[in-house]
Short mmCIF file of C-alpha atoms and ligand atoms in Angstrom, two decimals:
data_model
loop_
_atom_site.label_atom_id
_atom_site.label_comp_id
_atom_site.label_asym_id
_atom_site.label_seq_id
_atom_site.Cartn_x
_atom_site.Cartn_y
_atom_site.Cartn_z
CA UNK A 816 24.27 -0.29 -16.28
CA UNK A 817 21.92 2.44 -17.57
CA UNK A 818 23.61 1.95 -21.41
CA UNK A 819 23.11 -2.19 -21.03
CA UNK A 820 19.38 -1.19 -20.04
CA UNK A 821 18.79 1.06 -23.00
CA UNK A 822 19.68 -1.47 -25.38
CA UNK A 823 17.45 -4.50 -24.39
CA UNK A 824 14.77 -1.40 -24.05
CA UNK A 825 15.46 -0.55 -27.83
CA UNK A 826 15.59 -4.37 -28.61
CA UNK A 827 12.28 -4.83 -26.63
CA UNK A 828 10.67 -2.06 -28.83
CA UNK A 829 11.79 -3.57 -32.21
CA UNK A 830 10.58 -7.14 -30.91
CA UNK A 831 7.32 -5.79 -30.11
CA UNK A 832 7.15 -3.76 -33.16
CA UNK A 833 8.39 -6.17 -35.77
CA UNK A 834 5.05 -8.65 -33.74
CA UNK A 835 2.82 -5.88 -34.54
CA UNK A 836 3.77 -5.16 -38.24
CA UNK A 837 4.88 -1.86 -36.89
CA UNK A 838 7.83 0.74 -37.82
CA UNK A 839 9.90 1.14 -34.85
CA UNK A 840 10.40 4.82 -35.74
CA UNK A 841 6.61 5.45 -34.75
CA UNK A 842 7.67 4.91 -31.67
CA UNK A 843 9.52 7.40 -29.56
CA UNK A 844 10.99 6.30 -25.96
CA UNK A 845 10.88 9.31 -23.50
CA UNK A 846 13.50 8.69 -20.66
CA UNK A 847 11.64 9.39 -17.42
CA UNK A 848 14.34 10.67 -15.69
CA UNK A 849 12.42 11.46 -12.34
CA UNK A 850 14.01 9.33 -9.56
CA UNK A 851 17.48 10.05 -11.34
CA UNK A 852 20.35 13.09 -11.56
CA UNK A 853 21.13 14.83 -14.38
CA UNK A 854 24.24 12.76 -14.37
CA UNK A 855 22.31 9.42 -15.07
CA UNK A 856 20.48 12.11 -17.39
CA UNK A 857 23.45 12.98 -19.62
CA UNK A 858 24.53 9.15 -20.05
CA UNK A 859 21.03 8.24 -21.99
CA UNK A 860 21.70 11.80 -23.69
CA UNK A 861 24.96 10.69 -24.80
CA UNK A 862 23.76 7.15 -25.76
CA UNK A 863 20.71 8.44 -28.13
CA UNK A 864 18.18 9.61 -26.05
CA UNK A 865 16.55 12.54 -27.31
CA UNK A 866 13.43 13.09 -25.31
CA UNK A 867 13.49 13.66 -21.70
CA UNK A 868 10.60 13.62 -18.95
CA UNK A 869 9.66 15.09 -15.47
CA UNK A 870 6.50 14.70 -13.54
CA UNK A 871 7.74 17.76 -11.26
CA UNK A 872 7.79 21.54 -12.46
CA UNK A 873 11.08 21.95 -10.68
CA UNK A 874 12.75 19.39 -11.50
CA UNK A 875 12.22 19.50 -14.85
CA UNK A 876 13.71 23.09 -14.94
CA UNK A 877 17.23 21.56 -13.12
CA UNK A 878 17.49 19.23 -15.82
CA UNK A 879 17.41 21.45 -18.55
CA UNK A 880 19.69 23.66 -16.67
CA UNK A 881 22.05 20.95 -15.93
CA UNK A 882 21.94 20.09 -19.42
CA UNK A 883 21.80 23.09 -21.35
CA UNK A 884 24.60 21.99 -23.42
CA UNK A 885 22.42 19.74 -25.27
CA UNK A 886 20.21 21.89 -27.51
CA UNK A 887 18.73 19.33 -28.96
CA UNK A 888 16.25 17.85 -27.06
CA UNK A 889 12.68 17.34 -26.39
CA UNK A 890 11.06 17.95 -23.16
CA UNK A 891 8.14 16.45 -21.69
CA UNK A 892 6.13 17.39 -18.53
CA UNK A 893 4.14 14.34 -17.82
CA UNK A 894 2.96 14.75 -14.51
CA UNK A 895 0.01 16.89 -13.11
CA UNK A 896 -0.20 20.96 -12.96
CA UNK A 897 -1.01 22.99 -10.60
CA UNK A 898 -2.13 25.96 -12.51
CA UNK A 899 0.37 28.45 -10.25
CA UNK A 900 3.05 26.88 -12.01
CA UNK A 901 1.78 26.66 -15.41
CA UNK A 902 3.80 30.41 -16.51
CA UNK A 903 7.04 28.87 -15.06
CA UNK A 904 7.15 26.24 -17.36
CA UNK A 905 4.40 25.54 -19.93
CA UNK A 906 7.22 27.90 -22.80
CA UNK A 907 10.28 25.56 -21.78
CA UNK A 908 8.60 22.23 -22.29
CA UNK A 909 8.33 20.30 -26.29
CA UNK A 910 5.44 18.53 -24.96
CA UNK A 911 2.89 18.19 -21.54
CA UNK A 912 1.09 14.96 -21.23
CA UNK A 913 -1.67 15.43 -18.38
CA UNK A 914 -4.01 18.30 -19.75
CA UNK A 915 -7.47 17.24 -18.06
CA UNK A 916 -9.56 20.61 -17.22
CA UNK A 917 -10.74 23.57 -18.93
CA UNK A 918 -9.38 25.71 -16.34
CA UNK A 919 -6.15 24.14 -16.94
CA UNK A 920 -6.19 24.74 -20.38
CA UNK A 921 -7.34 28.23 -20.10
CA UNK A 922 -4.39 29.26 -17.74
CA UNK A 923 -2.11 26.96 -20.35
CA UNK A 924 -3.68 29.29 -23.35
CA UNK A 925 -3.20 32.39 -21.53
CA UNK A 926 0.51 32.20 -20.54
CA UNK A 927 1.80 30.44 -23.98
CA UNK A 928 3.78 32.25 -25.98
CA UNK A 929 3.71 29.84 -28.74
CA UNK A 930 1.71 26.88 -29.58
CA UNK A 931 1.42 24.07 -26.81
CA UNK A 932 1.41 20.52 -28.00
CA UNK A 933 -0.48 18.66 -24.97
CA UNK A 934 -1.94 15.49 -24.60
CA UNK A 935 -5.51 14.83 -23.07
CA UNK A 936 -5.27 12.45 -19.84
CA UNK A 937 -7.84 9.56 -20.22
CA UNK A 938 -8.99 7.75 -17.07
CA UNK A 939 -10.29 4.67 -18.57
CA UNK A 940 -10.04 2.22 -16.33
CA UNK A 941 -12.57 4.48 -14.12
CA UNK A 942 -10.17 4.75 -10.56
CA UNK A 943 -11.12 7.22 -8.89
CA UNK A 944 -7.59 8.28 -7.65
CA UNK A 945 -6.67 8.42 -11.25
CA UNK A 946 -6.72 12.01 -13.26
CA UNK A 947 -7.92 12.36 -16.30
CA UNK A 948 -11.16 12.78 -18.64
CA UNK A 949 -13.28 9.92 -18.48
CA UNK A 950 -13.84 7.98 -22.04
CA UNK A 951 -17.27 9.51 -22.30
CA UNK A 952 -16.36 12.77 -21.93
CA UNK A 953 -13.60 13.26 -24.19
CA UNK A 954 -15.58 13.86 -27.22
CA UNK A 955 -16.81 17.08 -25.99
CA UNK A 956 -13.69 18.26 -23.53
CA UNK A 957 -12.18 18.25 -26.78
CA UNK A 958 -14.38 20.33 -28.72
CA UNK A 959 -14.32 22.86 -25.66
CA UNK A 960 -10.73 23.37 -26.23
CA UNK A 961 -11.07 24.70 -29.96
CA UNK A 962 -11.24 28.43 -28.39
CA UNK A 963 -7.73 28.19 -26.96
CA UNK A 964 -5.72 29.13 -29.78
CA UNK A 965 -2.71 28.28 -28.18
CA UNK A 966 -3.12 24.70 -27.22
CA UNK A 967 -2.76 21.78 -29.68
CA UNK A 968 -3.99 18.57 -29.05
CA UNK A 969 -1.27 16.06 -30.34
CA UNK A 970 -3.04 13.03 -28.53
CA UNK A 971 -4.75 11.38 -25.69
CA UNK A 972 -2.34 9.87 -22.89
CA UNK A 973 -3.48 7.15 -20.33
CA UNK A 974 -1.97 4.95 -17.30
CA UNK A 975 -2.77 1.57 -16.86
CA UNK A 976 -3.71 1.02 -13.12
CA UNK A 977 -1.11 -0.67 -10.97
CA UNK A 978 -1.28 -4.45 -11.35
CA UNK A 979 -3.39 -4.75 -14.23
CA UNK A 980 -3.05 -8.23 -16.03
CA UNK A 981 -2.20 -8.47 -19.71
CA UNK A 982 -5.64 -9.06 -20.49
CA UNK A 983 -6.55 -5.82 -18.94
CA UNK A 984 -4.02 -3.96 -20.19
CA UNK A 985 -4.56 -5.40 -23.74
CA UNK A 986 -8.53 -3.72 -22.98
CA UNK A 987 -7.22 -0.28 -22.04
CA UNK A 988 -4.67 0.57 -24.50
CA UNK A 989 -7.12 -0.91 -26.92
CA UNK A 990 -9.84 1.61 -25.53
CA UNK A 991 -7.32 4.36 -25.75
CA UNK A 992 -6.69 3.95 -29.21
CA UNK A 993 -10.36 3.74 -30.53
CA UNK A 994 -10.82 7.13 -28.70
CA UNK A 995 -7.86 8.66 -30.30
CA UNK A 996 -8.61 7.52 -34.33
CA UNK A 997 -12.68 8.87 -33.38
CA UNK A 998 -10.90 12.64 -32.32
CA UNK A 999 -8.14 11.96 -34.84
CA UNK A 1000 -11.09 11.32 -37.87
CA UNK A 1001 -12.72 14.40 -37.12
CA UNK A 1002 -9.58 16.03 -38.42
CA UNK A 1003 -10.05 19.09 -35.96
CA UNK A 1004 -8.23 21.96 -36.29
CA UNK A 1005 -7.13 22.23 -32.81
CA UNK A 1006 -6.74 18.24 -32.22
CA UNK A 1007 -5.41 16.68 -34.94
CA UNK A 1008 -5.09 13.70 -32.48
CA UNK A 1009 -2.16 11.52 -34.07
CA UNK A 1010 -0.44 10.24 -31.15
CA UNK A 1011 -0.27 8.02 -28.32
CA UNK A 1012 1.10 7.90 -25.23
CA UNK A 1013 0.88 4.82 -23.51
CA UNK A 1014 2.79 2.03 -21.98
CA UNK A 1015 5.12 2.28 -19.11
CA UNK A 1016 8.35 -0.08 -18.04
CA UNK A 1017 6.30 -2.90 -16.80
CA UNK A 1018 3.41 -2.73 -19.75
CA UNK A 1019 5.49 -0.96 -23.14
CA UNK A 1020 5.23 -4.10 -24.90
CA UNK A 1021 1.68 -4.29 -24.60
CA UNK A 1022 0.78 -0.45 -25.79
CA UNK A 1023 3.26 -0.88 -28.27
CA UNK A 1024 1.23 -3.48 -29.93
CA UNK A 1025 -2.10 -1.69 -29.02
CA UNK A 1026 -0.42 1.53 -31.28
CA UNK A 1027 1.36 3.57 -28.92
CA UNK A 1028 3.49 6.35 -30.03
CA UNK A 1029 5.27 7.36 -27.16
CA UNK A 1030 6.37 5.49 -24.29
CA UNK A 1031 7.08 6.57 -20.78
CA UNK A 1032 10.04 4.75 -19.47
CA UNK A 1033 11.74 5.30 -15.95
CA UNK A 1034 12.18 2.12 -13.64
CA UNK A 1035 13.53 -0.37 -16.55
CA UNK A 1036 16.01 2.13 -17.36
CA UNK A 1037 17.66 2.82 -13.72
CA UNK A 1038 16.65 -0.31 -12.47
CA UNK A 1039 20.10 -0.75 -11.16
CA UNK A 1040 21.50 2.62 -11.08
C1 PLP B 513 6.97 7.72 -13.41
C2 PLP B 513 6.10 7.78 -14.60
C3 PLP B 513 6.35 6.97 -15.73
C4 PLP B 513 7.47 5.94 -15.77
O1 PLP B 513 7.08 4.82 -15.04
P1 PLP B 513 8.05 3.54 -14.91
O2 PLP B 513 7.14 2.47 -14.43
O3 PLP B 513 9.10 3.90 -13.94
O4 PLP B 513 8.59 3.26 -16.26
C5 PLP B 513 5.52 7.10 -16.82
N1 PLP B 513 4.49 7.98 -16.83
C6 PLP B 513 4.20 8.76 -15.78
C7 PLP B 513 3.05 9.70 -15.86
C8 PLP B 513 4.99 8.69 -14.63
O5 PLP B 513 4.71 9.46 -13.57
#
């Protein structure tokens, strides 16, 4: 049951935060709704959940339709863009988690019609079927952004390669983390640089205690749905 899964989620984030000497309510779960219907959707909704995310432009945009009942809640793009289909989406999303070009952000800033809170994509574990910045380079991709008055930089945003151990994964949250407090302690217009999102169904505990913010969570939820 999708409600049954929730809760030993929830109880999984105060374990790990209560570990880490952290406040639970820095932490926001985003429902990763992608291999679900809105159906499955609307039962988190109704049990709490109040931030919602698709990796595909499309399907996004069916989910808020389906659910446009529900006002209240935050939407989160956190798969790749292709920049054709940045104007039929970048004004209905809260939040988009894989900004990792300058052209991307240049077609972002020119078709916002308000203020775009992304996240930089960090490849740090170097794969080179991974997107994202590399760790060297975000120092600078970031201070290339500060023309695009439209685009905010809430944080940096990484995925831990498939079958990482806990070692590992301990290493590139950790890495994460050091880049965001050197963007956030330049106190940047542009990229204030607060948040984190990190940590997935099979590593959340691990980010969580590394600093995350925001965690990405589809499988553990609809494991059984
Ligand atoms: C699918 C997806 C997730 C959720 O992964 P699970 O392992 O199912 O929790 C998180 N982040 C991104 C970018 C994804 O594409």
């Amino acid at each position: 049951m999708i409600t049954d899964n929730l809760r030993e989620i929830r109880q999984a984030i105060q374990d790990s935060c209560a570990f880490a000497h952290r406040n639970p309510e820095d932490v926001t779960l985003i429902a990763v709704t992608k291999t679900v219907d809105s159906e499955a959707a609307r039962v988190l909704v109704d049990s709490g959940i109040t931030h919602l995310a698709e990796n595909r432009v499309d399907k996004l945009l069916k989910k808020q339709y389906d659910l446009r009942d529900k006002t209240h809640l935050k939407w989160h793009l956190i798969g790749n863009l292709q920049r054709r289909k940045v104007k039929s989406i970048i004004n209905e999303i809260d939040f988009f988690h894989a900004l990792d070009s300058l052209s991307l952000a240049a077609e972002i800033d020119k078709r916002a019609l308000k203020t775009i809170s992304c996240f930089v994509e960090v490849n740090i574990s170097g794969e080179e079927t991974k997107h994202g910045i590399s760790p060297e380079e975000i120092e600078s991709f970031i201070s290339q952004l500060s023309s695009f008055t439209n685009i905010k930089i809430v944080g940096l945003m990484t995925m831990a390669p498939h079958g990482a151990n806990e070692q590992e994964l301990h290493d590139i949250f950790s890495r994460l983390k050091i880049l965001q407090e050197n963007v956030r302690q330049r106190t940047l217009a542009h990229a204030p640089c607060t948040e984190l999102s990190m940590g997935m169904s099979n590593d959340f505990p691990i980010a969580i205690e590394e600093g995350s913010t925001f965690i990405r969570i589809g499988t553990a939820l609809f494991k059984d749905a």
